[in-house]
Coordinates of C-alpha atoms and ligand atoms in Angstrom, one line a residue:
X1 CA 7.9 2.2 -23.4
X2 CA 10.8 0.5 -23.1
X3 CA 11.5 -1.4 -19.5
X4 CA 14.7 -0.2 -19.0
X5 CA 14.0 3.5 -19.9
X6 CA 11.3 3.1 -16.9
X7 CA 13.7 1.7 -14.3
X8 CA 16.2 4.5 -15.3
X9 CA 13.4 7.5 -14.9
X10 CA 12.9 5.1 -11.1
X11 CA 16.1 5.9 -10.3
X12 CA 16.2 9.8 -11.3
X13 CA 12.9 10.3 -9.8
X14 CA 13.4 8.6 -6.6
X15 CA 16.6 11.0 -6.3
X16 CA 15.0 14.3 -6.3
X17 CA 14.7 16.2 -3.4
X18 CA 15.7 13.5 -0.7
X19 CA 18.3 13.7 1.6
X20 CA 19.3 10.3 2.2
X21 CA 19.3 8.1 -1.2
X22 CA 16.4 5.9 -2.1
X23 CA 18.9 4.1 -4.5
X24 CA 22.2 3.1 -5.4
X25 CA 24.6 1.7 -8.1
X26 CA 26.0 -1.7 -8.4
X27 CA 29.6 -1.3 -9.7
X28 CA 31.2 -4.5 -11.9
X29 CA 33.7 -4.6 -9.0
X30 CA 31.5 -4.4 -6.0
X31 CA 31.9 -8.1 -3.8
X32 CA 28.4 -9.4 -3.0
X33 CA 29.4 -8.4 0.7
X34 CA 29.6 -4.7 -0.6
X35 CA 26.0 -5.0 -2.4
X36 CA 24.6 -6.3 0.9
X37 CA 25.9 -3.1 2.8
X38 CA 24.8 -0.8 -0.3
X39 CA 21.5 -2.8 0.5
X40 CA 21.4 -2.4 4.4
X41 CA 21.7 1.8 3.8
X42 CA 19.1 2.5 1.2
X43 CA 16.5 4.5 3.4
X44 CA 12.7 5.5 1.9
X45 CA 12.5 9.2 0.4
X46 CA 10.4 11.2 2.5
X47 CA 7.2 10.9 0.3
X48 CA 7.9 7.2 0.4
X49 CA 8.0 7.3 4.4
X50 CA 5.0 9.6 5.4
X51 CA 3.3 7.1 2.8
X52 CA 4.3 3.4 4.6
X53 CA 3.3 5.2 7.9
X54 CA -0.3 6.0 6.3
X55 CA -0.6 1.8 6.8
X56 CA -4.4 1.7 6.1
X57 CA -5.5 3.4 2.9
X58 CA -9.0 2.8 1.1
X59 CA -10.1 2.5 -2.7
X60 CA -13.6 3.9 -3.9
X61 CA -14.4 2.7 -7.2
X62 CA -17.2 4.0 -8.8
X63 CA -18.2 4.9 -11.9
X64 CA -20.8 3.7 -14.9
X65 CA -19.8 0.2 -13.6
X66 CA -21.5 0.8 -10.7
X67 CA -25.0 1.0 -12.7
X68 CA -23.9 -1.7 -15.2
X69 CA -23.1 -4.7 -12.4
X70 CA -19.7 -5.0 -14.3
X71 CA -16.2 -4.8 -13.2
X72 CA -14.7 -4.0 -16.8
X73 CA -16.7 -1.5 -18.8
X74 CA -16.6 -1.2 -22.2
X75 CA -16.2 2.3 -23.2
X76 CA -19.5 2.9 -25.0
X77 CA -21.9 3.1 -22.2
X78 CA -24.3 5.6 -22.1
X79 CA -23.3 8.3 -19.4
X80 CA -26.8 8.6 -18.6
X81 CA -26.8 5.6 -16.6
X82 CA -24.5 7.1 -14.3
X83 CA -26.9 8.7 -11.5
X84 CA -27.0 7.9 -8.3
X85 CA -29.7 8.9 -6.0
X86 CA -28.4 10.1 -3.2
X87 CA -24.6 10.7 -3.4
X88 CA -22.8 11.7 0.0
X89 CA -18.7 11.8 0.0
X90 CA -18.8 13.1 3.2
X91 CA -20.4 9.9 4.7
X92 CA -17.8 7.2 2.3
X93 CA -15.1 9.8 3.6
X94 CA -16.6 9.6 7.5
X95 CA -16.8 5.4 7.1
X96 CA -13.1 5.6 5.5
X97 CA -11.7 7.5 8.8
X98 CA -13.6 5.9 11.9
X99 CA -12.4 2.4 10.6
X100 CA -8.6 4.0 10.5
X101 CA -8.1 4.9 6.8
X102 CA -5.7 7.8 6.4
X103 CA -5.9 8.1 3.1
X104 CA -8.4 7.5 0.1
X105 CA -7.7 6.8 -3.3
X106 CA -11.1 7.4 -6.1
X107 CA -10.8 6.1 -9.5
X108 CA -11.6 9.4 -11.2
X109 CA -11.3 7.3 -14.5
X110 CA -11.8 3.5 -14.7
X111 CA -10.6 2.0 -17.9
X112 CA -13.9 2.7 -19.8
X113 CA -13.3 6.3 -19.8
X114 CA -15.4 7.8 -18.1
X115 CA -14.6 10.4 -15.9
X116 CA -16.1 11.6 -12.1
X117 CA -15.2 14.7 -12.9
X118 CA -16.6 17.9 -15.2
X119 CA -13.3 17.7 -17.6
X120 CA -12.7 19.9 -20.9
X121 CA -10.7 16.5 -22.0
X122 CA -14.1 14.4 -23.1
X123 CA -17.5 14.5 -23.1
X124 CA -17.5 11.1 -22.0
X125 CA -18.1 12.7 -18.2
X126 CA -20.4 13.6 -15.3
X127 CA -21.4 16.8 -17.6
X128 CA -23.2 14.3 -19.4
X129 CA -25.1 12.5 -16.8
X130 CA -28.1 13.2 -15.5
X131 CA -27.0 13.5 -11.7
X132 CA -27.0 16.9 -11.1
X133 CA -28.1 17.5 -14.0
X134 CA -24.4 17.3 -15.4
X135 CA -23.5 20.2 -12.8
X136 CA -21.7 17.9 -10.1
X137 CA -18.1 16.9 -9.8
X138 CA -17.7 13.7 -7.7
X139 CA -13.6 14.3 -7.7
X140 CA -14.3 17.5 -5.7
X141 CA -16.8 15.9 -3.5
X142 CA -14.2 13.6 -2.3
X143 CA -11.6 16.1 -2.2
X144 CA -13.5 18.6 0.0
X145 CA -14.6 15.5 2.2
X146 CA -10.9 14.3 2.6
X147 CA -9.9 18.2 3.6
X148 CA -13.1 18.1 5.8
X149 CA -11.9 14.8 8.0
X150 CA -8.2 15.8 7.3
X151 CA -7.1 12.8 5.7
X152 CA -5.3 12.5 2.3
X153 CA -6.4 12.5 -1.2
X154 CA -5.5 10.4 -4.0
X155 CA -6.9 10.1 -7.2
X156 CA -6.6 6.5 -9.5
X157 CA -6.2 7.6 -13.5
X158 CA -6.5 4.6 -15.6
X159 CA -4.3 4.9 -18.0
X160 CA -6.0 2.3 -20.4
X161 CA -9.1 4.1 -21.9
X162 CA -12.0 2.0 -23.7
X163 CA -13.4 5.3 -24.3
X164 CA -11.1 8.2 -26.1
X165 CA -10.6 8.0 -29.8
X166 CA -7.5 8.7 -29.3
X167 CA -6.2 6.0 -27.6
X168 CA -3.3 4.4 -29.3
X169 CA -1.9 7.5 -30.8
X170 CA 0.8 10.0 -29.2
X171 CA -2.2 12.5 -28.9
X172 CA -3.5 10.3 -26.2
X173 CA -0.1 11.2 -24.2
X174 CA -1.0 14.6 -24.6
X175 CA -5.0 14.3 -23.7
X176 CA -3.3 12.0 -20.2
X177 CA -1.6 15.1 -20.0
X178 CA -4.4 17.7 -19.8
X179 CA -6.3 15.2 -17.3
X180 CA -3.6 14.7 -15.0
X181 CA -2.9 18.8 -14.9
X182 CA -7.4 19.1 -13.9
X183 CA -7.3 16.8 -11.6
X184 CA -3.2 17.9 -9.5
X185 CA -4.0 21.7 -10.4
X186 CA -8.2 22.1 -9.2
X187 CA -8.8 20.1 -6.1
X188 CA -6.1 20.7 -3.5
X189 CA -3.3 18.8 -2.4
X190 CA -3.2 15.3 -4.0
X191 CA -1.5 12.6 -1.9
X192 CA -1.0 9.7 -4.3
X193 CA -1.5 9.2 -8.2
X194 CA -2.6 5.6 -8.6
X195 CA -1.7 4.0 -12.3
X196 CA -3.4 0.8 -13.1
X197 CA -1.2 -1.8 -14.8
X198 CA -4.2 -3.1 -17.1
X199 CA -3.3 -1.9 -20.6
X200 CA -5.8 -3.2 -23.4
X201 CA -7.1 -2.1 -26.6
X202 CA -8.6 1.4 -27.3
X203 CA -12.0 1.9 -29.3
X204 CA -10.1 1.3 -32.0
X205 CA -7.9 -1.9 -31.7
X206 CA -5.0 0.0 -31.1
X207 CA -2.7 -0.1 -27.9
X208 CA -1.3 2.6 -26.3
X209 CA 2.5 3.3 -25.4
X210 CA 2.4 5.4 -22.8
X211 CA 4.9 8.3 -22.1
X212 CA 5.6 7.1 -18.4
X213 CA 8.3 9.8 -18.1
X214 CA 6.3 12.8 -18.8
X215 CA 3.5 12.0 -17.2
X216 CA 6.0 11.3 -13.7
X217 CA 7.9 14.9 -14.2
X218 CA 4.4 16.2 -14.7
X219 CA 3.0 15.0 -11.5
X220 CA 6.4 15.8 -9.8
X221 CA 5.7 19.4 -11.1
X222 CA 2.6 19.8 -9.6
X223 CA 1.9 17.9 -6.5
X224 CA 5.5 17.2 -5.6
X225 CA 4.4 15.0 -2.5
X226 CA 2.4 13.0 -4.3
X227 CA 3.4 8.6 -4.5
X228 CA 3.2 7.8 -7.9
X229 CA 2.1 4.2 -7.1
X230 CA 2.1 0.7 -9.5
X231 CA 3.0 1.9 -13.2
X232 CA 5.4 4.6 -10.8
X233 CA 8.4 4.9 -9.2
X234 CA 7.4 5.2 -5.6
X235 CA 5.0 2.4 -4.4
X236 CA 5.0 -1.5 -5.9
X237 CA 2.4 -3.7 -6.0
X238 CA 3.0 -6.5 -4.1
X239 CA 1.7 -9.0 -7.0
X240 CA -2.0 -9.9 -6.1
X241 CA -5.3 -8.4 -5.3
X242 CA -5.8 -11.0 -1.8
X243 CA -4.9 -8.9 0.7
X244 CA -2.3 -11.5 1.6
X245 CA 1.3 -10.2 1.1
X246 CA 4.1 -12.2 1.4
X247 CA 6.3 -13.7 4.8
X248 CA 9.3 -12.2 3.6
X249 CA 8.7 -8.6 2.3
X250 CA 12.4 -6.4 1.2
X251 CA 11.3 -2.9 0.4
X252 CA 14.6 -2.9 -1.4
X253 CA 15.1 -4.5 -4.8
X254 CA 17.2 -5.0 -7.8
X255 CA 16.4 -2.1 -10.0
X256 CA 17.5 -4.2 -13.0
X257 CA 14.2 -6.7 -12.3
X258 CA 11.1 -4.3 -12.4
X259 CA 10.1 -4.3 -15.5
X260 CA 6.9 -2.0 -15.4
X261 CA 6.1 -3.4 -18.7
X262 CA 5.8 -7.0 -16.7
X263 CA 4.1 -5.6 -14.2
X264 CA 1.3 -4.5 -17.0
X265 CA 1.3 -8.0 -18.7
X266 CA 0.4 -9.6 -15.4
X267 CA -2.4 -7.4 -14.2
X268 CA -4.6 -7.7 -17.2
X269 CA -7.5 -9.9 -15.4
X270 CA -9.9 -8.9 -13.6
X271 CA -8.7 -10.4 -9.7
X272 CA -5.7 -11.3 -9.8
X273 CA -5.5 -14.3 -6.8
X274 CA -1.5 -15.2 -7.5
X275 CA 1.4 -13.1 -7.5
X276 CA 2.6 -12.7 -11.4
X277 CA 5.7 -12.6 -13.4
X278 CA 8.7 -11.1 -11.9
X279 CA 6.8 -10.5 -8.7
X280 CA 5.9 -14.0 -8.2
X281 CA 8.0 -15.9 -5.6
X282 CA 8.2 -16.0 -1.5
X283 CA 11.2 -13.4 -1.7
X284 CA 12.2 -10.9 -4.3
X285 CA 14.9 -9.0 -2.3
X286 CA 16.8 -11.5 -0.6
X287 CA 20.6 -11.8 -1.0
X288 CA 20.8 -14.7 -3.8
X289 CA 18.0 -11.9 -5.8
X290 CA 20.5 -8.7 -5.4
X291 CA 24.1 -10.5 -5.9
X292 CA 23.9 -9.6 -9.9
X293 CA 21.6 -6.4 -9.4
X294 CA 23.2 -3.5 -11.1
X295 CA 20.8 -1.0 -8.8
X296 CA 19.2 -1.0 -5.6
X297 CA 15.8 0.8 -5.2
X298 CA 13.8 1.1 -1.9
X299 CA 10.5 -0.2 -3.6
X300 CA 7.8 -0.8 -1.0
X301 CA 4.8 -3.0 -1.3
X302 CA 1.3 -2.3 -1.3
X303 CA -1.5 -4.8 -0.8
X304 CA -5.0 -4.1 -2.7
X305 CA -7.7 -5.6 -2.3
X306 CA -11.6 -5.1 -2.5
X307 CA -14.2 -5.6 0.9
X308 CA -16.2 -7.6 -1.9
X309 CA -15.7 -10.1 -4.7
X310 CA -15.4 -7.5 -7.2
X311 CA -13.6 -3.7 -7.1
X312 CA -17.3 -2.0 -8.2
X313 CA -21.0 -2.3 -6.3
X314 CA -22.6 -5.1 -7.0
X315 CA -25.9 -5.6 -5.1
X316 CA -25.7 -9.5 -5.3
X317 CA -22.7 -9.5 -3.2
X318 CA -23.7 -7.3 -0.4
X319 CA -24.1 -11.2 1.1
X320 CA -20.7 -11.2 0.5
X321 CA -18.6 -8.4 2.1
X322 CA -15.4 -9.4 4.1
X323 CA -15.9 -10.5 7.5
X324 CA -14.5 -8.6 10.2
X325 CA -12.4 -11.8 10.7
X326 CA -11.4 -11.9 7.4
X327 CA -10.3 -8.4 7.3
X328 CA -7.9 -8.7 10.5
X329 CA -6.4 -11.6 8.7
X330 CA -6.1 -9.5 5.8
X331 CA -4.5 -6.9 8.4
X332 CA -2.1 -9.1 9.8
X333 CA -0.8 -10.5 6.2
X334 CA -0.4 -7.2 4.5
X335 CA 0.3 -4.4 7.5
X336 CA 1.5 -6.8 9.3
X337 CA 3.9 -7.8 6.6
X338 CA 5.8 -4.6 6.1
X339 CA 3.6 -3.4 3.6
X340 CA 0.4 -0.9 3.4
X341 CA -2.8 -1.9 2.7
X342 CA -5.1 -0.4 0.5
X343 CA -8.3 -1.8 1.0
X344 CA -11.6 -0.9 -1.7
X345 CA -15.0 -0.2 -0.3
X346 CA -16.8 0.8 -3.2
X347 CA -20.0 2.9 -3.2
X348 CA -23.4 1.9 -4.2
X349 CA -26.1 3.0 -6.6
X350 CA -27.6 5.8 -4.1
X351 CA -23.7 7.0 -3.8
X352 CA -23.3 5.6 -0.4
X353 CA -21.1 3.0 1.4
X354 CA -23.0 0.2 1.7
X355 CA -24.5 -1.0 5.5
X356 CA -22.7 -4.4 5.5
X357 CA -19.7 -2.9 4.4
X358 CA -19.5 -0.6 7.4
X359 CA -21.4 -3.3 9.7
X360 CA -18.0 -5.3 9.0
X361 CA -15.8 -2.3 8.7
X362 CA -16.4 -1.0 12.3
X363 CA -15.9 -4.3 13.8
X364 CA -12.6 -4.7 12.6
X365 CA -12.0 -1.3 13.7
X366 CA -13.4 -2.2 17.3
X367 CA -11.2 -5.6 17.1
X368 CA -7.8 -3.9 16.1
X369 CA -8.2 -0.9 18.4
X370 CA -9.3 -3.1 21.5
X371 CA -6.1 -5.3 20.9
X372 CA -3.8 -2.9 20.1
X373 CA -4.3 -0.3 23.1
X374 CA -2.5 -1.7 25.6
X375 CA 0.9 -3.0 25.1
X376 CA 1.6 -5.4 27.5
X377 CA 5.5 -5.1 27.8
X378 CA 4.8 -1.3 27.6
X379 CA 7.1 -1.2 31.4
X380 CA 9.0 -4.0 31.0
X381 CA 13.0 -4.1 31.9
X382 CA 15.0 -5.0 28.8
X383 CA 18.5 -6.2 28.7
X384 CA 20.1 -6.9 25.5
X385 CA 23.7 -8.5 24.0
X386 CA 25.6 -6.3 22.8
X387 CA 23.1 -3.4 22.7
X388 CA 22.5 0.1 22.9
X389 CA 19.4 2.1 24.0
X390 CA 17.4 -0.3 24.6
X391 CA 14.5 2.3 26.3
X392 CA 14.2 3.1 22.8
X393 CA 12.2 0.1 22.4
X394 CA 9.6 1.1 24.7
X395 CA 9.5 4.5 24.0
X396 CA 6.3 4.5 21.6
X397 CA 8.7 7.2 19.4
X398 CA 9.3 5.5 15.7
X399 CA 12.1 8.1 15.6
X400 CA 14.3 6.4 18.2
X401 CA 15.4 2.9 18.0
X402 CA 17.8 0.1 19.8
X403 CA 21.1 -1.1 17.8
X404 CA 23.6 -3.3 18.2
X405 CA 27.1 -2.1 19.5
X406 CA 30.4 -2.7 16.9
X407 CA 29.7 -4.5 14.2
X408 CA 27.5 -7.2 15.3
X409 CA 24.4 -8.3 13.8
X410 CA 23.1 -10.5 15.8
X411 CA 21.5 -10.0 19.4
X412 CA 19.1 -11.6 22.2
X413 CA 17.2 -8.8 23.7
X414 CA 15.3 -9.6 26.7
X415 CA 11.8 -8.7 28.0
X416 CA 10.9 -8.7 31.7
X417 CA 7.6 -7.9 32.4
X418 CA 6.0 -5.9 35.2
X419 CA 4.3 -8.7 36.5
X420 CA 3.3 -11.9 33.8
X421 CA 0.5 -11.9 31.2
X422 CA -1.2 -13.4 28.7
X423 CA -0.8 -12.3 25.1
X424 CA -1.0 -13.3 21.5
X425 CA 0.1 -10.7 19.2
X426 CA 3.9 -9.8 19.3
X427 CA 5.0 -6.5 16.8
X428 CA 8.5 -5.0 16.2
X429 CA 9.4 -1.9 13.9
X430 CA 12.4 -1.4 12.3
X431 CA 13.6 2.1 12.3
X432 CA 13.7 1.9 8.0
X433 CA 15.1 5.4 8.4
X434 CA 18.0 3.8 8.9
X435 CA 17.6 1.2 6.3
X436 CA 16.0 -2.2 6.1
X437 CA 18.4 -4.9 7.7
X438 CA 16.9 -7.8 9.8
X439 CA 17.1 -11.2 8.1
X440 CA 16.2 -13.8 10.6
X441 CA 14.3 -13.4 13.9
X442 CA 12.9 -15.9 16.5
X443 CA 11.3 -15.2 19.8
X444 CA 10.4 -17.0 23.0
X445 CA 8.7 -16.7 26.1
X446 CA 9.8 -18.5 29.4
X447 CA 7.5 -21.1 31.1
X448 CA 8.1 -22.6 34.4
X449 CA 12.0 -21.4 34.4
X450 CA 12.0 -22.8 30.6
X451 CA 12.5 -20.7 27.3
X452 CA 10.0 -22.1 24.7
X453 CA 9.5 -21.2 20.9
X454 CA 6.8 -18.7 20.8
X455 CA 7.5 -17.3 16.6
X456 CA 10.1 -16.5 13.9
X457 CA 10.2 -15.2 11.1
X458 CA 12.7 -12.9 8.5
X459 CA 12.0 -9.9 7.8
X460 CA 10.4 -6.9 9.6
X461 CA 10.5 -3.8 7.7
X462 CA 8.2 -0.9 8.9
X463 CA 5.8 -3.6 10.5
X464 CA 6.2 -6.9 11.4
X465 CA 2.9 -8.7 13.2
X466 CA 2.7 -12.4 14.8
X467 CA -0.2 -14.3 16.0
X468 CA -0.2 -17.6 18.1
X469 CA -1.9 -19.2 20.5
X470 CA -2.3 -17.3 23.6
X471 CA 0.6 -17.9 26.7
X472 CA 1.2 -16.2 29.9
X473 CA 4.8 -15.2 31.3
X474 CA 6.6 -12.4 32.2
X475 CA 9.7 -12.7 30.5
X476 CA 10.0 -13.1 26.4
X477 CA 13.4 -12.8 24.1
X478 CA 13.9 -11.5 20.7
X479 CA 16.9 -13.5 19.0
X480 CA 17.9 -11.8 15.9
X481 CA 19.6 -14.5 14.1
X482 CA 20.5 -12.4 11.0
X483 CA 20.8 -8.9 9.9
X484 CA 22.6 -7.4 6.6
X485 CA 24.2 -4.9 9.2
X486 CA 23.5 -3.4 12.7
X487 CA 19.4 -4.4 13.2
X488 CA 17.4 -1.3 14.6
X489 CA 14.2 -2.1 16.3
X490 CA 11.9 1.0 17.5
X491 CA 9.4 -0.4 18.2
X492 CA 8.5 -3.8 20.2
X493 CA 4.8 -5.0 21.5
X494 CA 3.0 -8.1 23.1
X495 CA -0.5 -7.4 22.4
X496 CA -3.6 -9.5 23.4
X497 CA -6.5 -9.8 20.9
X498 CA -9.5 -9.1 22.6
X499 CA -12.9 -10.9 21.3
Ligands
LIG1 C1 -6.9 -3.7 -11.7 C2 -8.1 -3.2 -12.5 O1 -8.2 -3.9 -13.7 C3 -9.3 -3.5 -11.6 O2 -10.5 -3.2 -12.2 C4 -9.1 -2.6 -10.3 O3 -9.2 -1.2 -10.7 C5 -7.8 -2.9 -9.6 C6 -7.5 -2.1 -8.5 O4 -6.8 -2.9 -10.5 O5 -5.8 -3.8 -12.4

């Protein structure tokens, strides 16, 4: 499929059904200060915003690579090997929600084929393994668990298969088709459709050019509030499987740069550590990328990666699951970076999450909970240049925010606390149903009658999280030295981490 033909079905698809636009148009005649105010109003569809409040989302992936100790199968294993001992979704589904997940994602079909669930596509299945004696259906395991804990269901679809014969001809479409319509027609509401970008050789040598736009206005059809995420119009990957997402994060982009096709090239390894192609570099949506964009699309970054080494169980690396440490890093440098983070904890040979997976799991959970209970300028007085509303601020509402008054974009909003304190965590929300704007921020606390540099940064987005070393004061100010129109805060916190 052609790159352009993909950024065209972006834009129709992220039309339908929204009432603000998720897009616009670069006309020939538009000044680059036009582009930046076409920029400043592009707004998230809905499905788009109920998904970058989600914020934590988790991977299982599991499959015959589970039993083989790979991460790539390679189509032709036996499906016998696939049976594990003790499976229980309900517990991976229980560990996913008491560490914050509101959403799962299962790869129902890793690139070697086979699939989690009874299909009439292929043999190549659970039918013919000998867990349950080919009677179970993982996909509706996890789907029943999800509905059980009420939290969303998505299901990953390779669409590179090591497996099906008829991979690299236009059947293939058709047979993507027919699994797509089992698994968005039999198991409930589906919340997200995850398409890998890895797109190798079939069984026999051939590639596959997949039909992109059916298989979107198929989804659409069926589970209209599904993301389509990576190889879809709705969620982008942020360009490496770290967990580390970039300082500078635009959920808007030029249309005319995402080539999907790219975006396939790039992801064909196994962990990908750097950002790749067009999604390399420390800022794809600032003004110097959109003044020769021909479209705008509110694109949104998500930020996978895997608990462990690999995406699939490995017993060798149960020395090696993320520390609790290491995944509030990972926190602060993907949710913290206006993006969502979609983190794998993949399931073992018995069908259960693994102990030192949710050993380090619930400590994170302890960790970000404890910090982020109190906010400490929760009742502080704020006074701001030029502003309006500022109780918004303080509000804990997303929905209501602070602007600027006129046309300024730029303001100092001051903090006075109820009485001083010491924090190290500072957070501020952009109301991005108004549009992504802020460019430039700095902010300071005041020591002995003395304002001092405390952070900065440029762009907020949804989320925006800073750490530094701990201070005490009661007053802080938020400079925003830049915005691509009126800045809207809704939300602003000092938070201090506790041990
Ligand atoms: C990659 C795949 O090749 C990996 O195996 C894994 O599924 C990851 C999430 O995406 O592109």
């Amino acid at each position: 499929m052609k790159s352009s033909l993909i950024i065209g079905s972006l834009l129709m698809l992220c039309s339908s059904a929204i009432a603000q636009q998720n897009y616009d148009i670069i006309s020939s005649s538009d000044s680059e200060a036009e582009i930046i105010r076409k920029a400043a109003n592009i707004t998230p569809s809905p499905r788009q915003l109920n998904w970058q409040k989600l914020e934590l989302t988790a991977f299982f992936h599991f499959g015959v690579n589970t039993f083989t100790n790979r991460e790539w199968g390679t189509g032709k294993e036996d499906p016998k090997i696939f049976n594990p001992s003790n499976l229980d979704a309900i517990q991976w589904v229980k560990v996913a929600k008491d560490a914050g997940f509101k959403q799962i994602i299962l790869t129902a079909k890793h690139h070697d084929g086979f699939c989690l669930w009874p299909t009439r596509t292929t043999d190549h299945s659970v039918k013919s393994s000998l867990w349950k004696s080919g009677k179970g259906d993982v996909v509706k395991e996890v789907a029943d668990a999800c509905k059980k804990y009420e939290i969303g269901f998505g299901i990953y679809l390779s669409p590179w298969d090591m497996n099906s014969p008829l991979y690299g001809t236009n059947s293939y479409n058709d047979l993507f088709i027919d699994q797509l319509t089992e698994l968005l027609s039999l198991y409930g509401q589906v919340d997200e459709v995850w398409f890998d970008g890895a797109n190798g050789e079939g069984p026999n040598g051939k590639k596959q050019e997949y039909d992109f736009d059916r298989w979107y206005a198929h989804i659409r059809k069926l589970q209209p509030k599904a993301t389509i995420a990576i190889m879809g119009p709705d969620v982008r990957w942020v360009g490496t499987e770290t967990g580390y997402g970039r300082d500078t994060e635009w959920s808007v982009l030029p249309a005319n740069n995402l080539s999907q096709t790219k975006i396939s090239e790039d992801s064909q390894q196994e962990m990908n550590t750097k950002p790749t192609g067009f999604l390399k570099g420390a800022d794809i949506g600032g003004r110097d990328k959109l003044k020769n964009a021909k479209g705008l699309v509110w694109y949104p970054a998500e930020t996978d990666v895997s608990i462990r080494p690999g995406w699939f169980y490995r017993p060798s690396e149960d020395t090696k699951v993320k520390t609790p440490e290491k995944l509030l890093d990972i926190y602060y440098s993907s949710v913290g970076k206006n993006s969502v983070l979609l983190m794998n904890i993949p399931p073992d040979t018995r069908g259960l999450i693994n102990k030192s997976d949710i050993n380090s799991l619930n400590e994170w959970a302890r960790i970000r909970n404890g910090t982020f209970k109190t906010n400490l300028a929760a009742k502080a007085r704020v006074v701001s240049s030029n502003g309006k509303d500022e109780k918004a601020l303080l509000d804990g509402n997303y929905k209501t925010h602070w602007t600027t008054k006129g046309t300024d974009t730029t303001s100092v909003i001051e903090f006075t606390l109820q009485k001083s304190a010491t924090f190290d965590v500072a957070m501020l929300q952009e109301n991005i149903t108004i549009g992504q704007r802020i460019e430039k921020f700095s902010i300071e606390y005041l020591d002995n009658g003395k304002w001092k540099a405390l952070t900065e940064g440029t762009t907020v987005g949804y989320k925006r999280l800073l750490r530094f070393k701990p201070v005490t004061s009661e007053k802080v100010r938020v400079t925003i030295n830049s915005s691509r129109l009126n800045p809207t805060i809704s939300e602003f916190g000092l938070y201090k981490q506790i041990e």
